[in-house]
Coordinates of C-alpha atoms in Angstrom, one line a residue:
M1 CA 42.0 -78.9 93.4
D2 CA 45.8 -79.2 94.4
E3 CA 47.1 -79.8 91.0
R4 CA 45.0 -76.8 90.0
A5 CA 46.1 -74.7 92.9
N6 CA 49.4 -75.9 91.8
L7 CA 49.2 -75.5 88.9
M8 CA 48.2 -71.5 88.8
N9 CA 50.6 -71.6 91.8
R10 CA 53.8 -72.3 88.7
M11 CA 52.3 -70.5 86.4
K12 CA 51.8 -67.2 88.5
L13 CA 56.4 -68.4 88.6
S14 CA 56.5 -68.9 85.9
I15 CA 55.4 -65.4 84.4
K16 CA 57.3 -63.2 87.1
V17 CA 60.1 -65.0 86.1
L18 CA 60.2 -64.5 82.5
I19 CA 59.2 -61.1 83.5
Q20 CA 61.7 -59.9 85.0
S21 CA 64.7 -61.7 83.6
A22 CA 63.2 -59.9 80.2
L23 CA 63.4 -56.7 81.5
N24 CA 67.0 -57.0 83.4
L25 CA 68.1 -58.1 79.2
G26 CA 65.9 -55.5 77.9
R27 CA 63.0 -57.1 76.9
C28 CA 64.1 -59.1 73.7
I29 CA 64.4 -62.9 74.1
D30 CA 65.1 -66.0 72.1
S31 CA 64.3 -69.2 72.3
E32 CA 67.2 -70.3 74.6
Y33 CA 65.9 -68.3 76.7
P34 CA 65.8 -71.2 79.9
P35 CA 62.6 -69.3 82.1
L36 CA 60.9 -69.1 78.2
Q37 CA 61.4 -72.6 78.4
Q38 CA 59.9 -72.9 81.6
F39 CA 57.0 -71.0 80.8
F40 CA 56.3 -73.2 77.8
L41 CA 56.8 -76.5 80.0
V42 CA 54.1 -74.7 82.6
M43 CA 51.7 -73.0 80.0
E44 CA 51.9 -77.1 77.8
H45 CA 50.7 -78.6 81.3
C46 CA 48.4 -76.3 82.2
L47 CA 46.1 -76.7 78.7
K48 CA 47.0 -80.1 79.4
H49 CA 44.8 -80.4 82.4
G50 CA 41.5 -82.3 82.4
L51 CA 41.9 -83.1 78.8
K52 CA 39.6 -85.5 77.2
V53 CA 40.6 -88.9 76.0
K54 CA 39.6 -89.5 72.5
K55 CA 39.7 -93.0 71.1
T56 CA 41.1 -93.7 68.3
F57 CA 41.1 -97.0 65.6
M58 CA 45.4 -97.1 66.3
A59 CA 45.3 -96.2 69.7
Q60 CA 43.8 -93.1 72.6
N61 CA 44.7 -89.8 71.4
K62 CA 45.1 -86.7 73.9
S63 CA 46.4 -83.8 72.9
F64 CA 45.6 -79.6 73.5
Y65 CA 46.1 -78.2 69.4
G66 CA 43.0 -79.7 69.1
P67 CA 40.7 -76.4 71.6
L68 CA 43.7 -74.4 70.1
E69 CA 42.5 -75.6 66.4
L70 CA 39.0 -73.0 67.6
V71 CA 41.1 -70.3 67.3
E72 CA 41.0 -69.3 63.8
K73 CA 37.2 -70.0 63.7
L74 CA 36.7 -67.7 66.6
C75 CA 39.7 -65.4 65.5
P76 CA 39.9 -64.8 62.1
E77 CA 42.6 -62.6 62.2
S78 CA 44.7 -65.5 63.2
S79 CA 44.3 -67.4 59.7
D80 CA 48.5 -66.2 59.3
L81 CA 49.4 -67.9 62.4
F82 CA 47.3 -71.4 61.5
A83 CA 49.0 -71.0 57.8
N84 CA 52.3 -70.7 58.9
I85 CA 52.3 -73.6 61.1
K86 CA 50.8 -76.6 58.4
N87 CA 54.3 -74.8 56.3
L88 CA 56.5 -75.9 58.4
P89 CA 57.5 -79.7 56.9
E90 CA 59.3 -80.9 59.7
L91 CA 55.4 -80.7 61.9
K92 CA 53.8 -84.0 62.4
T93 CA 52.2 -85.0 66.0
A94 CA 49.6 -82.5 67.2
I95 CA 51.7 -81.6 70.4
G96 CA 55.0 -79.8 68.3
K97 CA 52.1 -77.8 66.4
G98 CA 50.7 -76.7 69.8
R99 CA 54.1 -75.7 70.6
A100 CA 53.9 -74.0 67.5
W101 CA 50.6 -72.4 67.9
L102 CA 52.1 -71.4 71.6
H103 CA 55.5 -70.1 69.8
L104 CA 54.1 -68.2 67.8
A105 CA 50.6 -66.8 69.6
L106 CA 54.1 -65.1 72.2
M107 CA 56.0 -63.8 69.2
Q108 CA 52.4 -62.1 67.8
K109 CA 51.6 -60.7 71.1
K110 CA 47.9 -62.4 70.9
L111 CA 48.4 -64.7 73.2
A112 CA 45.9 -64.0 76.4
D113 CA 43.7 -62.4 73.5
Y114 CA 43.5 -65.7 72.0
L115 CA 43.2 -68.1 75.3
Q116 CA 40.2 -65.5 76.7
A117 CA 38.2 -66.7 73.0
L118 CA 38.0 -69.5 73.9
I119 CA 37.6 -69.0 78.0
D120 CA 34.6 -66.9 76.1
H121 CA 33.2 -69.9 74.6
K122 CA 33.1 -72.4 76.9
D123 CA 30.0 -74.5 75.3
L124 CA 33.2 -75.1 72.5
L125 CA 35.4 -76.5 75.4
S126 CA 33.6 -78.4 76.6
D127 CA 34.0 -81.0 74.1
F128 CA 37.7 -81.7 74.9
Y129 CA 37.9 -80.8 78.3
E130 CA 35.9 -82.0 81.5
Q131 CA 34.5 -80.3 83.7
D132 CA 37.2 -79.8 86.7
A133 CA 39.4 -79.5 83.8
L134 CA 41.6 -75.9 84.9
M135 CA 40.7 -73.7 81.9
M136 CA 37.0 -75.0 82.3
E137 CA 37.0 -72.9 85.9
E138 CA 37.6 -69.0 87.5
E139 CA 41.4 -70.3 86.8
G140 CA 42.0 -69.9 83.2
A141 CA 40.4 -66.6 83.1
V142 CA 42.8 -65.6 85.9
I143 CA 45.7 -67.1 83.3
V144 CA 44.5 -65.4 80.6
G145 CA 44.7 -61.8 82.9
L146 CA 48.8 -63.2 84.5
L147 CA 49.8 -63.6 80.4
V148 CA 48.6 -59.8 79.1
G149 CA 51.8 -59.3 80.8
L150 CA 54.0 -60.5 78.1
N151 CA 52.6 -58.7 75.6
M152 CA 55.8 -56.2 77.1
I153 CA 58.2 -58.7 76.1
D154 CA 59.4 -58.8 71.9
A155 CA 60.4 -62.6 71.6
N156 CA 62.4 -63.3 68.7
L157 CA 62.3 -67.2 68.3
C158 CA 63.4 -69.4 64.8
L159 CA 60.9 -72.7 64.6
K160 CA 62.8 -74.2 61.9
G161 CA 64.8 -76.5 62.6
E162 CA 63.6 -77.0 66.0
D163 CA 62.4 -80.7 66.9
L164 CA 59.2 -79.7 68.1
D165 CA 57.3 -83.0 68.2
S166 CA 59.8 -85.0 70.4
Q167 CA 60.7 -82.5 73.2
V168 CA 60.4 -83.5 77.2
G169 CA 61.2 -81.4 79.9
V170 CA 60.9 -81.4 82.9
I171 CA 60.7 -78.2 84.8
D172 CA 63.5 -76.4 86.7
F173 CA 62.3 -75.5 90.0
S174 CA 65.9 -73.5 90.6
F175 CA 64.3 -70.8 89.1
Y176 CA 61.6 -69.4 91.4
L177 CA 64.2 -70.2 94.5
K178 CA 66.8 -68.5 93.3
D179 CA 63.3 -65.8 93.5
M180 CA 62.5 -66.0 96.3
Q181 CA 66.2 -65.2 97.7
Q182 CA 66.1 -61.8 95.2
N183 CA 62.6 -60.4 97.0
D184 CA 65.2 -58.1 98.6
N185 CA 65.9 -56.2 95.7
E186 CA 63.1 -56.2 94.7
K187 CA 61.9 -53.1 95.3
Q188 CA 65.6 -51.5 94.5
S189 CA 64.6 -52.9 90.7
D190 CA 60.8 -51.2 91.2
E191 CA 62.2 -48.7 89.9
I192 CA 64.2 -49.1 87.2
V193 CA 61.4 -51.3 85.8
A194 CA 59.6 -48.6 85.2
V195 CA 62.2 -46.0 83.2
L196 CA 63.4 -49.5 81.1
D197 CA 59.0 -49.6 80.6
Q198 CA 58.5 -46.6 79.6
K199 CA 62.0 -45.7 77.8
H200 CA 60.5 -49.0 75.8
Y201 CA 56.9 -47.9 75.7
V202 CA 59.4 -44.2 73.2
E203 CA 60.6 -46.6 71.8
E204 CA 58.2 -48.4 70.1
L205 CA 56.5 -45.7 69.5
N206 CA 59.1 -43.8 68.1
R207 CA 59.9 -47.2 65.8
H208 CA 55.9 -48.0 64.3
L209 CA 56.1 -43.6 64.2
S210 CA 59.6 -44.4 61.9
C211 CA 57.7 -47.7 60.0
T212 CA 54.2 -45.4 59.2
V213 CA 56.4 -41.9 57.9
G214 CA 58.1 -44.9 56.0
D215 CA 55.3 -45.6 54.1
L216 CA 53.7 -42.1 53.8
Q217 CA 57.1 -40.9 51.9
A218 CA 56.5 -44.5 50.0
K219 CA 52.9 -43.6 48.7
I220 CA 54.5 -40.1 48.1
D221 CA 57.1 -41.2 45.5
S222 CA 54.5 -43.9 43.7
L223 CA 51.6 -40.7 43.8
E224 CA 54.4 -38.4 42.2
K225 CA 55.5 -41.6 40.0
T226 CA 51.9 -41.4 38.9
N227 CA 51.8 -38.5 38.5
S228 CA 54.2 -38.1 35.7
K229 CA 52.7 -41.1 33.6
L230 CA 49.2 -39.1 33.2
T231 CA 51.2 -36.1 31.9
E232 CA 52.6 -38.7 30.0
E233 CA 49.4 -40.3 28.5
L234 CA 47.9 -36.5 28.4
L235 CA 50.5 -35.5 26.1
A236 CA 49.8 -38.7 24.1
A237 CA 46.1 -37.9 24.2
K238 CA 47.0 -34.3 22.6
D239 CA 49.1 -35.9 20.4
R240 CA 46.4 -38.2 19.2
I241 CA 43.4 -35.9 18.7
V242 CA 45.9 -33.6 16.5
S243 CA 46.3 -36.5 14.2
L244 CA 42.3 -37.0 14.6
Q245 CA 41.7 -33.9 13.8
E246 CA 44.4 -34.2 10.5
E247 CA 42.0 -36.7 9.4
H248 CA 38.6 -34.7 10.2
N249 CA 40.1 -31.8 7.6
H250 CA 40.9 -34.5 5.3
I251 CA 37.9 -36.1 5.3
L252 CA 35.9 -32.8 4.8
Q253 CA 38.1 -32.3 1.6
E254 CA 36.9 -35.4 0.4
S255 CA 33.1 -34.3 1.2
T256 CA 33.7 -31.3 -0.6
L257 CA 34.7 -32.8 -3.6
I258 CA 32.3 -35.6 -3.1
R259 CA 30.2 -32.9 -3.7
E260 CA 30.5 -31.1 -6.5
K261 CA 31.3 -34.6 -8.0
S262 CA 27.6 -34.5 -7.3
E263 CA 26.0 -31.5 -7.6
R264 CA 27.9 -31.1 -11.8
S265 CA 26.2 -34.4 -12.2
V266 CA 22.8 -33.6 -10.5
E267 CA 23.5 -30.0 -12.9
V268 CA 24.0 -33.0 -16.2
N269 CA 20.4 -34.8 -15.1
F270 CA 18.9 -31.8 -15.3
Q271 CA 19.6 -31.0 -18.9
D272 CA 18.9 -33.8 -20.0
T273 CA 15.8 -33.8 -18.5
K274 CA 14.8 -30.4 -20.2
V275 CA 15.8 -31.7 -23.5
E276 CA 13.6 -35.4 -22.8
L277 CA 11.0 -32.9 -22.1
D278 CA 11.2 -30.4 -24.8
T279 CA 11.3 -33.5 -27.6
Y280 CA 8.0 -34.4 -26.2
K281 CA 6.8 -31.0 -26.4
Q282 CA 7.1 -31.3 -29.8
S283 CA 5.7 -35.0 -30.5
R284 CA 2.1 -33.0 -28.0
Q285 CA 2.2 -30.4 -31.1
G286 CA 2.4 -33.2 -33.4
L287 CA -0.9 -34.6 -32.3
D288 CA -2.1 -31.1 -31.7
E289 CA -1.4 -30.8 -35.6
M290 CA -3.5 -34.9 -36.2
Y291 CA -6.0 -34.3 -34.1
N292 CA -6.2 -30.1 -35.8
E293 CA -6.3 -32.1 -39.7
I294 CA -9.5 -34.6 -38.2
W295 CA -11.0 -32.1 -37.5
K296 CA -10.8 -30.5 -40.9
Q297 CA -11.6 -33.3 -42.7
L298 CA -14.4 -34.1 -40.2
K299 CA -16.2 -30.7 -41.7
V300 CA -14.7 -31.5 -45.1
E301 CA -17.5 -33.9 -44.3
K302 CA -20.4 -32.5 -43.0
Q303 CA -20.0 -30.5 -45.9
A304 CA -20.6 -34.0 -48.5
R305 CA -23.2 -34.6 -46.1
L306 CA -24.8 -31.2 -47.0
E307 CA -24.7 -32.0 -50.6
L308 CA -26.0 -35.7 -50.3
E309 CA -29.0 -34.1 -48.4
K310 CA -29.1 -31.7 -51.9
E311 CA -28.9 -34.4 -54.0
F312 CA -31.3 -36.7 -51.9
E313 CA -33.9 -34.5 -52.3
L314 CA -33.6 -33.7 -56.0
Q315 CA -34.3 -37.5 -56.2
V316 CA -36.9 -38.5 -54.2
G317 CA -38.0 -40.8 -57.4
M318 CA -35.5 -43.6 -56.9
K319 CA -36.0 -45.1 -53.1
T320 CA -35.8 -48.5 -54.3
E321 CA -32.1 -48.4 -55.6
M322 CA -31.5 -46.0 -52.7
E323 CA -33.3 -48.4 -50.1
M324 CA -30.3 -50.6 -51.0
A325 CA -27.9 -47.7 -50.7
M326 CA -29.4 -47.3 -47.5
K327 CA -28.4 -50.7 -46.1
L328 CA -25.4 -50.4 -47.7
M329 CA -24.8 -46.8 -46.0
E330 CA -26.1 -48.6 -42.8
K331 CA -22.9 -51.5 -42.4
D332 CA -20.2 -48.6 -43.5
I333 CA -21.8 -46.7 -41.0
H334 CA -21.2 -49.2 -38.7
E335 CA -18.0 -50.9 -39.4
K336 CA -17.8 -46.5 -39.2
Q337 CA -19.0 -46.7 -35.5
D338 CA -16.5 -50.1 -34.5
T339 CA -13.6 -48.0 -36.5
L340 CA -14.6 -44.6 -34.1
V341 CA -15.1 -47.0 -31.3
V342 CA -11.4 -48.5 -31.5
L343 CA -10.0 -45.2 -31.9
R344 CA -12.2 -44.2 -28.3
K345 CA -10.0 -47.0 -26.4
Q346 CA -7.4 -45.9 -28.5
L347 CA -7.5 -42.4 -26.7
D348 CA -8.1 -44.2 -23.9
D349 CA -5.1 -46.1 -23.4
V350 CA -3.7 -43.3 -24.7
K351 CA -5.1 -41.3 -21.7
A352 CA -4.7 -43.9 -19.4
I353 CA -0.5 -43.3 -20.8
N354 CA -0.5 -40.0 -19.9
L355 CA -1.9 -40.1 -16.6
Q356 CA 0.8 -43.1 -16.1
M357 CA 3.2 -40.5 -17.7
C358 CA 2.8 -38.0 -14.6
Q359 CA 3.0 -40.1 -11.9
K360 CA 6.2 -41.3 -12.7
V361 CA 7.0 -37.8 -13.5
L362 CA 5.7 -37.6 -10.0
D363 CA 8.2 -39.9 -8.5
A364 CA 11.0 -39.1 -9.9
E365 CA 10.9 -34.6 -8.1
T366 CA 9.8 -37.3 -5.3
A367 CA 13.1 -39.1 -5.4
L368 CA 15.6 -36.2 -6.7
H369 CA 13.7 -32.7 -4.6
K370 CA 15.1 -29.9 -7.6
K371 CA 13.6 -31.2 -10.5
N372 CA 9.7 -30.1 -8.7
E373 CA 9.2 -26.9 -11.6
I374 CA 9.8 -29.3 -14.3
V375 CA 7.5 -31.6 -13.0
N376 CA 4.2 -29.3 -12.2
S377 CA 5.0 -27.7 -16.3
V378 CA 4.1 -31.5 -17.4
Q379 CA 1.9 -31.6 -15.5
A380 CA 0.4 -29.0 -17.0
K381 CA 0.9 -29.6 -20.2
G382 CA -1.0 -32.9 -19.3
D383 CA -4.1 -31.1 -18.3
Q384 CA -3.6 -29.1 -21.5
L385 CA -3.5 -32.3 -23.1
T386 CA -7.0 -33.5 -21.7
S387 CA -8.5 -30.9 -21.7
A388 CA -7.5 -31.0 -25.6
L389 CA -8.8 -34.7 -25.5
K390 CA -12.0 -33.7 -23.4
Q391 CA -13.0 -31.1 -26.5
I392 CA -12.6 -33.8 -29.1
E393 CA -14.5 -35.7 -27.5
E394 CA -16.6 -32.8 -27.5
R395 CA -16.3 -32.7 -30.7
L396 CA -16.5 -36.1 -31.8
Q397 CA -20.0 -36.5 -30.3
K398 CA -21.5 -33.6 -31.8
S399 CA -20.3 -35.2 -34.7
E400 CA -22.2 -38.2 -33.8
K401 CA -24.8 -35.5 -32.9
T402 CA -24.7 -34.2 -36.3
R403 CA -24.6 -38.2 -38.2
E404 CA -27.3 -39.6 -36.4
A405 CA -29.6 -36.6 -37.1
A406 CA -28.3 -37.6 -40.9
E407 CA -29.3 -40.2 -40.2
E408 CA -33.3 -39.1 -39.8
N409 CA -32.5 -37.3 -42.5
C410 CA -31.3 -40.8 -45.1
N411 CA -34.4 -42.3 -43.5
K412 CA -36.6 -39.2 -44.4
M413 CA -34.7 -38.8 -47.4
K414 CA -35.4 -43.1 -48.3
M415 CA -38.7 -42.3 -49.9
E416 CA -37.5 -38.8 -51.6
H417 CA -34.0 -39.8 -52.5
G418 CA -32.6 -43.2 -54.4
A419 CA -29.6 -41.5 -57.3
K420 CA -26.2 -40.9 -56.7
I421 CA -25.4 -44.3 -55.3
G422 CA -22.6 -44.2 -57.2
S423 CA -21.2 -41.0 -55.8
L424 CA -21.3 -41.6 -52.6
Q425 CA -19.7 -45.4 -52.4
Q426 CA -16.8 -43.1 -53.6
Q427 CA -17.0 -41.2 -51.0
L428 CA -17.3 -44.1 -48.9
E429 CA -13.9 -45.8 -50.2
K430 CA -13.1 -41.7 -49.2
L431 CA -13.8 -42.3 -46.4
N432 CA -12.1 -45.9 -45.8
K433 CA -9.0 -44.7 -46.9
T434 CA -9.2 -41.6 -44.2
C435 CA -9.1 -44.1 -41.5
A436 CA -6.4 -46.0 -42.9
V437 CA -4.0 -42.9 -42.8
L438 CA -5.9 -42.7 -39.7
E439 CA -4.5 -46.1 -37.9
K440 CA -1.2 -45.6 -39.3
D441 CA -0.8 -42.3 -37.7
L442 CA -1.5 -44.3 -34.6
K443 CA 0.9 -47.2 -35.1
S444 CA 3.3 -43.6 -35.1
E445 CA 2.4 -42.3 -32.1
N446 CA 1.7 -45.7 -30.5
E447 CA 6.2 -46.2 -31.6
K448 CA 7.0 -42.6 -29.7
H449 CA 5.2 -43.6 -26.5
D450 CA 7.9 -46.3 -27.3
T451 CA 10.7 -44.3 -27.6
L452 CA 9.3 -41.9 -24.4
Q453 CA 8.7 -44.9 -22.3
D454 CA 12.4 -46.2 -23.0
K455 CA 13.3 -41.9 -22.0
L456 CA 11.1 -42.3 -18.9
H457 CA 13.4 -45.9 -17.8
K458 CA 17.0 -44.3 -18.5
E459 CA 15.8 -41.0 -16.1
K460 CA 14.4 -43.7 -13.6
E461 CA 17.9 -45.1 -13.8
T462 CA 19.6 -41.7 -14.0
A463 CA 17.9 -41.2 -10.8
T464 CA 18.6 -44.3 -8.3
S465 CA 22.1 -43.2 -9.5
L466 CA 21.4 -40.2 -7.6
R467 CA 19.8 -41.5 -5.1
N468 CA 23.4 -44.4 -5.0
E469 CA 25.3 -41.2 -4.3
L470 CA 22.8 -39.1 -1.4
H471 CA 23.3 -42.5 0.6
Q472 CA 27.2 -42.4 0.1
F473 CA 26.9 -38.8 0.9
S474 CA 24.7 -39.9 4.4
L475 CA 27.8 -42.3 4.6
L476 CA 29.8 -39.5 4.7
Q477 CA 27.6 -37.6 7.0
K478 CA 27.8 -40.2 9.6
N479 CA 31.4 -41.1 9.5
F480 CA 32.0 -37.3 10.1
D481 CA 29.8 -37.6 12.9
N482 CA 31.6 -41.0 14.4
L483 CA 34.7 -39.1 14.3
H484 CA 32.5 -36.3 15.9
Q485 CA 31.8 -38.0 19.5
E486 CA 35.3 -39.4 19.6
K487 CA 36.6 -36.2 19.6
K488 CA 33.8 -35.5 22.1
Q489 CA 34.9 -38.1 23.6
L490 CA 39.1 -37.4 24.0
Q491 CA 38.4 -34.2 25.4
R492 CA 36.0 -35.5 28.4
L493 CA 39.5 -37.6 28.9
C494 CA 41.4 -35.0 28.0
E495 CA 39.9 -32.9 31.3
E496 CA 38.9 -36.1 33.7
Q497 CA 42.7 -36.7 33.7
E498 CA 43.1 -33.1 34.5
Q499 CA 40.4 -33.4 37.6
A500 CA 42.9 -36.5 38.5
L501 CA 46.0 -34.9 38.8
Q502 CA 44.4 -31.9 41.3
E503 CA 42.7 -34.8 43.3
M504 CA 46.1 -36.1 43.1
G505 CA 47.8 -32.9 44.3
Q506 CA 45.0 -32.8 47.2
H507 CA 46.3 -35.9 48.5
L508 CA 49.6 -34.8 48.2
S509 CA 48.6 -32.1 50.2
Q510 CA 46.6 -33.7 52.6
S511 CA 49.1 -36.4 53.2
K512 CA 51.4 -34.3 54.1
L513 CA 49.7 -32.3 56.9
K514 CA 48.7 -36.5 58.0
M515 CA 52.2 -35.9 58.4
E516 CA 51.9 -32.6 60.4
D517 CA 49.7 -34.6 62.5
I518 CA 51.7 -37.5 63.4
K519 CA 54.4 -35.8 64.5
E520 CA 52.5 -34.2 67.3
V521 CA 51.3 -36.9 68.2
N522 CA 54.4 -38.2 68.1
K523 CA 55.6 -34.9 70.7
A524 CA 52.2 -35.9 72.8
L525 CA 52.8 -39.4 73.0
K526 CA 56.3 -38.7 74.8
G527 CA 55.0 -37.1 77.6
H528 CA 52.5 -40.2 78.9
T529 CA 53.9 -43.2 81.4
W530 CA 52.9 -46.7 81.3
L531 CA 51.8 -47.5 84.7
K532 CA 52.7 -50.4 85.9
D533 CA 49.7 -53.6 87.1
D534 CA 51.0 -53.4 90.8
E535 CA 50.1 -49.4 91.2
A536 CA 46.9 -49.5 90.1
T537 CA 44.0 -51.1 92.6
E538 CA 40.8 -49.6 91.2
C539 CA 39.8 -48.2 88.0
K540 CA 40.3 -44.7 86.7
Q541 CA 37.6 -44.1 85.2
C542 CA 35.0 -45.2 87.3
N543 CA 37.4 -46.4 90.5
K544 CA 36.4 -49.6 91.3
E545 CA 38.4 -52.3 92.4
F546 CA 39.9 -54.6 90.3
S547 CA 38.9 -58.6 91.0
I548 CA 39.4 -62.5 89.1
S549 CA 35.9 -60.8 87.3
R550 CA 37.5 -56.9 87.0
R551 CA 40.6 -57.6 85.2
K552 CA 43.3 -54.6 84.5
H553 CA 43.7 -53.4 81.1
H554 CA 45.7 -51.1 79.6
C555 CA 45.0 -47.8 77.2
R556 CA 47.8 -48.0 74.5
N557 CA 47.2 -44.5 74.3
C558 CA 47.6 -42.7 78.1
G559 CA 49.2 -45.9 79.5
D560 CA 47.1 -45.5 82.3
I561 CA 45.2 -48.9 84.0
F562 CA 41.1 -49.6 83.4
C563 CA 38.4 -52.1 84.3
N564 CA 37.1 -53.7 80.5
S565 CA 33.6 -51.5 80.2
C566 CA 35.9 -47.5 80.9
S567 CA 38.5 -49.6 77.9
S568 CA 36.3 -51.3 75.1
N569 CA 36.5 -48.9 73.0
E570 CA 38.7 -49.6 69.9
L571 CA 41.0 -47.6 67.2
S572 CA 44.0 -47.6 64.8
L573 CA 47.0 -45.4 66.5
P574 CA 50.0 -44.1 65.1
S575 CA 52.0 -46.3 67.2
Y576 CA 50.3 -49.8 66.1
P577 CA 49.6 -51.2 62.3
K578 CA 45.8 -52.8 63.9
P579 CA 43.1 -51.4 66.2
V580 CA 43.6 -51.7 69.9
R581 CA 41.9 -50.8 73.0
V582 CA 42.1 -47.2 74.3
C583 CA 40.0 -45.9 77.2
D584 CA 36.8 -43.0 76.7
I585 CA 38.9 -40.3 77.4
C586 CA 41.2 -40.7 75.3
H587 CA 38.7 -42.4 72.6
N588 CA 37.1 -39.5 72.1
L589 CA 40.3 -36.6 72.5
L590 CA 41.1 -38.9 69.5
L591 CA 37.1 -38.9 67.2
Q592 CA 37.4 -35.5 68.1
R593 CA 41.5 -34.8 67.2
C594 CA 39.6 -36.5 63.8
S595 CA 37.1 -35.0 63.4
S596 CA 38.3 -31.2 63.1
N597 CA 41.4 -32.4 61.0
S598 CA 38.8 -33.7 58.7
S599 CA 36.8 -30.1 59.1

């Protein structure tokens, strides 16, 4: 207990002497300043009080840097501090690193905040300190409250070249004895210190405001540069659009030329098909003439049969010879029937070929839409041919009927007629000759049919070539559509860039408004004063008295002193780069001002 009380008294005296001497020097001190060195020695003794001894393989380790390493986990913003400590090559021991940590935390004006985070987590500190250690008791919270006053000091400390590992310091009590003699002059110097505090506070605000103004000017310059870059990109995009339009016109001209070529080729093919259809008509006319000749021959045969019947009536007595003749006639008739069957099959084949021709012509019509009328005429003529073939079949049926009637008559005349067999045989030979002629005609027709098939193959090849040309034309249309889409995309990019330029202009206007707001805030803040700790005994808002548990806190906006509950808010002020403590009244006023500016 006595050791803790002595450490507390030494800490109070060292902080008091350091603050008073720093105010006399203008708040700016360096690492060689004796009161600062005494403060670090006393702080080191306070942190070493009640440390648990950790036994290692080599020796016992008792260093206060272990609990300080917890700050990196509890306060993420302290990562830069530990990174700087690791970058110092001359630090090899834990004591040196702990001393460097104290120097850097004081330079950052966050020594009190870091120690407060440690005290709030005593469950973690219990691994490093005994239960009766200074940092585990209420004295630790008192020390943190005293360290808050050091935030008004600007410490410019250089750690490079200093041997922090092997420093051995002795506490010098002469500074504290001098302080006892100077107690009489405290009242006179309090007013000077208050004025200096206000002066330095305003200077800090002006310095932060000048920094923010410089940052805003740099942002404005960067925005102007980006604006110029965007204008250059716009010009380049416009040039590209012009070039693309020229390419588009060139492609249109090429497409028109290709269209003209394709139309010409289609006209040529149309004329060729017309010529082929004319030849097909002529061949059909030849077939019709052949059918007419056959019909005439059938009529002649009918007349001959009538004459034979008359002769059969006259020659009834020659029955036996007629029977032999009739047998021969039956054989010849069977052969003729066979020939007629063959002829029918050939006619059926011709019909099937005609149907195939019609189907092929229909396929050509579907491939080339411009030949619909020609194909319809061809189909009509095919129908006429089929009707003519049907008529021929009907005529053949009639001839068969007449033949059957003739056979019946022949059966009747077997009993009656027996003469003129030689003349009938001659007529049969004539009929055989006519059949041979008909077979030759059928062969010629088959040859003509083969020629027509060859012509159809040629038409198919021309149709495939036309399809290929149409496919190429469709590809050209696709390329044209792609170019059109690229043009639309470039137009969208131009519009987006113009919108971006408009937004940049709005940001510039908003930054100018923010500059004016900052100037107004600077004017308003010049009237605020930094209230001293000794002048306030109770909270300005809730009027509760301060104690060890209820500590004093300065509002960084108005400078008055409040308790922790009345100043628990944090806001980013123009004079501070990071969010700082603000009272409830200033918090509400600043939020109202931000909402009015945004509206």
